[in-house]
Structure formats: structure tokens, C-alpha cells
């Protein structure tokens, strides 16, 4: 368990809803609804990172979801939202780099603003690859760095400061998904090229 | 493209406020005293810092993170440059702030229209390969 990252997000849990529940969530809700619409009721679904459960309202009904988050404080704050969900959500405090799930346990994995904060994103995505079944789907809503000036310049300048309190702003998550072994299916820019949805699959065995 | 009135009006107001604050601060702190180039560079950094503080500390919870941070940082960057190069009066600060803030917002909305939507995977694969 990465205790430094855990402590950072435990601290952030206190003010997380104040920062994210109104403006950011309203901006991103339409795109998140589209991403989570891929959740299938008959699939075993892994969701990371749960945070305070703000995304739960956007989940389709009656799904079977296992959620993880590195922060116990975040998971505790998510309990009320989990209880209100019409399907099944089990939450565990777990580091994506060190997940205890068996290989090929899940049919689908979903992330929401996660791989801007995972300390080693390619390693974390490889861990997701391990727990997905062959043919399993990865659906992501992520903010990333930009490849376009002047946005790339600003993101690179701000990222060292932003990462002290929250996420990094200049990750190349599309390249990281590919580096972890996934096959890209769809990349959709939601805002500039810095907020995007990514769909990928774990290839079937030969 | 953002069309919800709450966010469009909020974006416009936020960008005017941030760019005006950046110009006012850099004009007061530097105001052309250092010469054109050093004043511009120092003002740019000061403007970006002010934009970061206002947009993340006050505006983001109401208006979103990336969507408010990006144009405000751009407006703050240019606003800081203007204030670093020139000693502006109160009325000029507001005029330049409004023009800079709205200009940055229009640029970001335009770029968003250009960059948004589904991406060609063959192009992304090539770009990712080139970075390895």
C-alpha cells in the first residue's frame, strides 16, 4: 500500500465534495453517463477509484460492482451513496498497484478521473489488465495532458504544484493504456484534448 | 461545445474577473518598471499564479475544474504580461481585463470545437509510438 498517496487522498476526502460535487460533476455528468452506460447488469464490474461515490448516481441500475479506493476516508464518505444505489456495490480499500483479486476476475473495468493520480499509471493499468478476463472491456473518463500549445505548456507548468494536493495534469493516458497492453477501441475528447473518454479491450488469447 | 447558460455566463464572468485581477496585480507589482521583456516574463508568471489561485480556490467548485482553469490560466498569462509591460490606470485595467478574459475564452471555446469529439485511432497510435 502506498501510504503517501493514501494520506494525500485521506486529507482530500474532507473537502472533496465541496470541490467536486457541484460545478465539476455537472460539467462532466453527460460524458460520465455515456461511459457508465456500458455497464452491463450480467457482468462482473470493477470500478476504481470510488472516491466519495459521486459517480454512483450516474451508474445504470441493477449492476454488480466491486469498487476500490486507496483512501479509507473516501470509502467511509461513499457509504450513504452506495446504500442508495439500486444494484450491488461492494467497496474495498485497496491500492490499484497491489490488488488482491485473482487473475481474470472481471468482465469490465471503469475508471473516473483515476489515472491522473495513480503514482505509476502504466503499472496500475497493467494490474487492471491482469484482473480483466480476455476480451474484457476498459472504459475510462479521464483528464490528461494536452498535445496542443499553449495548453501543453500550461499543464506542464502547473502539474508539479497540482500534484502536491491532487492529480497530475500532464499524463498521456491514451499512450499509457496502450503501453499496458490494451487495444484501443475509441477515444473521445470531451473538453479540448484534456478531458476524454477512452474505451479499450484486453485482447483475446491467441 | 458548452451551451448551458449557467456555465457560459459563468465562464465569461470568471474569465473577465481573473484576467482583470492578473493585470491589476502585475501592473501594481511591476507596471513596466523592469523593462519590456523582464516585465512581460515576470508578469506572465504572476498572472498565471493569480489565475491558478482564483480559479482553483474560488471558481472551480462552482464552474468545473479543467473548463475554468484552462481559459483562466490563459487569460491570466496574457493579462499578467500586459500588466508587467505597462503601467495601466483603473479604467484601462478593466478594459484590458475584459478583452483579455473574453479573448482567452473565445480561443478556448474555438479550440474545443476543433479538438472535441471522436479521435482517429490511427493518428493516436502514431503519436503514442513516436513518444516511446
mmCIF file with all atom_site columns, C-alpha atoms in Angstrom, chain A residues 12-91:
data_model
loop_
_atom_site.group_PDB
_atom_site.id
_atom_site.type_symbol
_atom_site.label_atom_id
_atom_site.label_alt_id
_atom_site.label_comp_id
_atom_site.label_asym_id
_atom_site.label_entity_id
_atom_site.label_seq_id
_atom_site.pdbx_PDB_ins_code
_atom_site.Cartn_x
_atom_site.Cartn_y
_atom_site.Cartn_z
_atom_site.occupancy
_atom_site.B_iso_or_equiv
_atom_site.pdbx_formal_charge
_atom_site.auth_seq_id
_atom_site.auth_comp_id
_atom_site.auth_asym_id
_atom_site.auth_atom_id
_atom_site.pdbx_PDB_model_num
ATOM 1  C CA . UNK A 1 12 ? -8.557  15.448 0.372   1.00 0.00 ? 12 UNK A CA 1
ATOM 2  C CA . UNK A 1 13 ? -11.667 13.480 1.458   1.00 0.00 ? 13 UNK A CA 1
ATOM 3  C CA . UNK A 1 14 ? -12.599 16.229 3.925   1.00 0.00 ? 14 UNK A CA 1
ATOM 4  C CA . UNK A 1 15 ? -13.226 18.823 1.214   1.00 0.00 ? 15 UNK A CA 1
ATOM 5  C CA . UNK A 1 16 ? -13.675 16.575 -1.828  1.00 0.00 ? 16 UNK A CA 1
ATOM 6  C CA . UNK A 1 17 ? -17.443 17.007 -2.185  1.00 0.00 ? 17 UNK A CA 1
ATOM 7  C CA . UNK A 1 18 ? -17.127 20.754 -1.676  1.00 0.00 ? 18 UNK A CA 1
ATOM 8  C CA . UNK A 1 19 ? -14.657 20.922 -4.570  1.00 0.00 ? 19 UNK A CA 1
ATOM 9  C CA . UNK A 1 20 ? -16.159 18.353 -6.934  1.00 0.00 ? 20 UNK A CA 1
ATOM 10 C CA . UNK A 1 21 ? -19.829 17.740 -6.254  1.00 0.00 ? 21 UNK A CA 1
ATOM 11 C CA . UNK A 1 22 ? -21.281 20.831 -7.901  1.00 0.00 ? 22 UNK A CA 1
ATOM 12 C CA . UNK A 1 23 ? -19.537 22.508 -10.861 1.00 0.00 ? 23 UNK A CA 1
ATOM 13 C CA . UNK A 1 24 ? -17.152 19.746 -11.974 1.00 0.00 ? 24 UNK A CA 1
ATOM 14 C CA . UNK A 1 25 ? -19.725 16.995 -11.618 1.00 0.00 ? 25 UNK A CA 1
ATOM 15 C CA . UNK A 1 26 ? -22.386 18.960 -13.506 1.00 0.00 ? 26 UNK A CA 1
ATOM 16 C CA . UNK A 1 27 ? -19.933 19.724 -16.319 1.00 0.00 ? 27 UNK A CA 1
ATOM 17 C CA . UNK A 1 28 ? -18.896 16.114 -16.699 1.00 0.00 ? 28 UNK A CA 1
ATOM 18 C CA . UNK A 1 29 ? -22.132 14.293 -15.921 1.00 0.00 ? 29 UNK A CA 1
ATOM 19 C CA . UNK A 1 30 ? -23.307 13.919 -19.575 1.00 0.00 ? 30 UNK A CA 1
ATOM 20 C CA . UNK A 1 31 ? -19.993 12.321 -20.611 1.00 0.00 ? 31 UNK A CA 1
ATOM 21 C CA . UNK A 1 32 ? -19.887 10.141 -17.497 1.00 0.00 ? 32 UNK A CA 1
ATOM 22 C CA . UNK A 1 33 ? -23.433 8.921  -18.136 1.00 0.00 ? 33 UNK A CA 1
ATOM 23 C CA . UNK A 1 34 ? -22.311 7.831  -21.590 1.00 0.00 ? 34 UNK A CA 1
ATOM 24 C CA . UNK A 1 35 ? -19.261 5.993  -20.209 1.00 0.00 ? 35 UNK A CA 1
ATOM 25 C CA . UNK A 1 36 ? -21.162 4.236  -17.436 1.00 0.00 ? 36 UNK A CA 1
ATOM 26 C CA . UNK A 1 37 ? -23.997 3.282  -19.821 1.00 0.00 ? 37 UNK A CA 1
ATOM 27 C CA . UNK A 1 38 ? -21.634 0.482  -20.917 1.00 0.00 ? 38 UNK A CA 1
ATOM 28 C CA . UNK A 1 39 ? -22.022 -1.207 -17.518 1.00 0.00 ? 39 UNK A CA 1
ATOM 29 C CA . UNK A 1 40 ? -23.841 -4.484 -18.053 1.00 0.00 ? 40 UNK A CA 1
ATOM 30 C CA . UNK A 1 41 ? -26.118 -5.997 -15.377 1.00 0.00 ? 41 UNK A CA 1
ATOM 31 C CA . UNK A 1 42 ? -24.810 -9.523 -16.011 1.00 0.00 ? 42 UNK A CA 1
ATOM 32 C CA . UNK A 1 43 ? -21.119 -8.560 -15.916 1.00 0.00 ? 43 UNK A CA 1
ATOM 33 C CA . UNK A 1 44 ? -18.644 -8.579 -13.050 1.00 0.00 ? 44 UNK A CA 1
ATOM 34 C CA . UNK A 1 45 ? -17.610 -4.940 -12.888 1.00 0.00 ? 45 UNK A CA 1
ATOM 35 C CA . UNK A 1 46 ? -14.592 -3.341 -11.243 1.00 0.00 ? 46 UNK A CA 1
ATOM 36 C CA . UNK A 1 47 ? -14.803 0.396  -10.574 1.00 0.00 ? 47 UNK A CA 1
ATOM 37 C CA . UNK A 1 48 ? -11.841 2.450  -9.456  1.00 0.00 ? 48 UNK A CA 1
ATOM 38 C CA . UNK A 1 49 ? -11.400 4.816  -7.708  1.00 0.00 ? 49 UNK A CA 1
ATOM 39 C CA . UNK A 1 50 ? -14.671 5.170  -5.813  1.00 0.00 ? 50 UNK A CA 1
ATOM 40 C CA . UNK A 1 51 ? -13.838 8.434  -4.020  1.00 0.00 ? 51 UNK A CA 1
ATOM 41 C CA . UNK A 1 52 ? -16.833 9.748  -2.098  1.00 0.00 ? 52 UNK A CA 1
ATOM 42 C CA . UNK A 1 53 ? -19.164 7.964  -4.506  1.00 0.00 ? 53 UNK A CA 1
ATOM 43 C CA . UNK A 1 54 ? -20.126 10.981 -6.600  1.00 0.00 ? 54 UNK A CA 1
ATOM 44 C CA . UNK A 1 55 ? -20.248 8.803  -9.723  1.00 0.00 ? 55 UNK A CA 1
ATOM 45 C CA . UNK A 1 56 ? -22.735 6.331  -8.308  1.00 0.00 ? 56 UNK A CA 1
ATOM 46 C CA . UNK A 1 57 ? -25.723 8.461  -9.344  1.00 0.00 ? 57 UNK A CA 1
ATOM 47 C CA . UNK A 1 58 ? -24.580 8.069  -12.940 1.00 0.00 ? 58 UNK A CA 1
ATOM 48 C CA . UNK A 1 59 ? -24.419 4.252  -12.809 1.00 0.00 ? 59 UNK A CA 1
ATOM 49 C CA . UNK A 1 60 ? -27.166 2.299  -14.555 1.00 0.00 ? 60 UNK A CA 1
ATOM 50 C CA . UNK A 1 61 ? -29.465 0.389  -12.208 1.00 0.00 ? 61 UNK A CA 1
ATOM 51 C CA . UNK A 1 62 ? -29.013 -3.202 -11.070 1.00 0.00 ? 62 UNK A CA 1
ATOM 52 C CA . UNK A 1 63 ? -25.317 -3.730 -11.787 1.00 0.00 ? 63 UNK A CA 1
ATOM 53 C CA . UNK A 1 64 ? -22.924 -5.865 -9.722  1.00 0.00 ? 64 UNK A CA 1
ATOM 54 C CA . UNK A 1 65 ? -19.993 -3.615 -8.934  1.00 0.00 ? 65 UNK A CA 1
ATOM 55 C CA . UNK A 1 66 ? -16.822 -4.097 -6.935  1.00 0.00 ? 66 UNK A CA 1
ATOM 56 C CA . UNK A 1 67 ? -15.284 -0.716 -6.147  1.00 0.00 ? 67 UNK A CA 1
ATOM 57 C CA . UNK A 1 68 ? -11.886 0.078  -4.720  1.00 0.00 ? 68 UNK A CA 1
ATOM 58 C CA . UNK A 1 69 ? -10.247 3.216  -3.394  1.00 0.00 ? 69 UNK A CA 1
ATOM 59 C CA . UNK A 1 70 ? -6.922  3.754  -1.703  1.00 0.00 ? 70 UNK A CA 1
ATOM 60 C CA . UNK A 1 71 ? -8.428  6.077  0.927   1.00 0.00 ? 71 UNK A CA 1
ATOM 61 C CA . UNK A 1 72 ? -10.465 4.720  3.863   1.00 0.00 ? 72 UNK A CA 1
ATOM 62 C CA . UNK A 1 73 ? -11.846 8.223  4.471   1.00 0.00 ? 73 UNK A CA 1
ATOM 63 C CA . UNK A 1 74 ? -13.162 8.402  0.895   1.00 0.00 ? 74 UNK A CA 1
ATOM 64 C CA . UNK A 1 75 ? -14.811 4.985  1.189   1.00 0.00 ? 75 UNK A CA 1
ATOM 65 C CA . UNK A 1 76 ? -16.419 5.956  4.505   1.00 0.00 ? 76 UNK A CA 1
ATOM 66 C CA . UNK A 1 77 ? -17.885 9.076  2.882   1.00 0.00 ? 77 UNK A CA 1
ATOM 67 C CA . UNK A 1 78 ? -19.220 6.976  -0.011  1.00 0.00 ? 78 UNK A CA 1
ATOM 68 C CA . UNK A 1 79 ? -21.296 4.683  2.203   1.00 0.00 ? 79 UNK A CA 1
ATOM 69 C CA . UNK A 1 80 ? -24.517 6.697  2.014   1.00 0.00 ? 80 UNK A CA 1
ATOM 70 C CA . UNK A 1 81 ? -24.368 6.884  -1.781  1.00 0.00 ? 81 UNK A CA 1
ATOM 71 C CA . UNK A 1 82 ? -23.580 3.160  -2.016  1.00 0.00 ? 82 UNK A CA 1
ATOM 72 C CA . UNK A 1 83 ? -26.590 2.358  0.171   1.00 0.00 ? 83 UNK A CA 1
ATOM 73 C CA . UNK A 1 84 ? -28.852 4.393  -2.110  1.00 0.00 ? 84 UNK A CA 1
ATOM 74 C CA . UNK A 1 85 ? -27.763 2.501  -5.258  1.00 0.00 ? 85 UNK A CA 1
ATOM 75 C CA . UNK A 1 86 ? -30.365 0.091  -6.663  1.00 0.00 ? 86 UNK A CA 1
ATOM 76 C CA . UNK A 1 87 ? -27.821 -2.599 -7.586  1.00 0.00 ? 87 UNK A CA 1
ATOM 77 C CA . UNK A 1 88 ? -24.925 -4.052 -5.615  1.00 0.00 ? 88 UNK A CA 1
ATOM 78 C CA . UNK A 1 89 ? -21.722 -2.154 -4.759  1.00 0.00 ? 89 UNK A CA 1
ATOM 79 C CA . UNK A 1 90 ? -19.028 -3.630 -2.528  1.00 0.00 ? 90 UNK A CA 1
ATOM 80 C CA . UNK A 1 91 ? -16.224 -1.223 -1.658  1.00 0.00 ? 91 UNK A CA 1
#
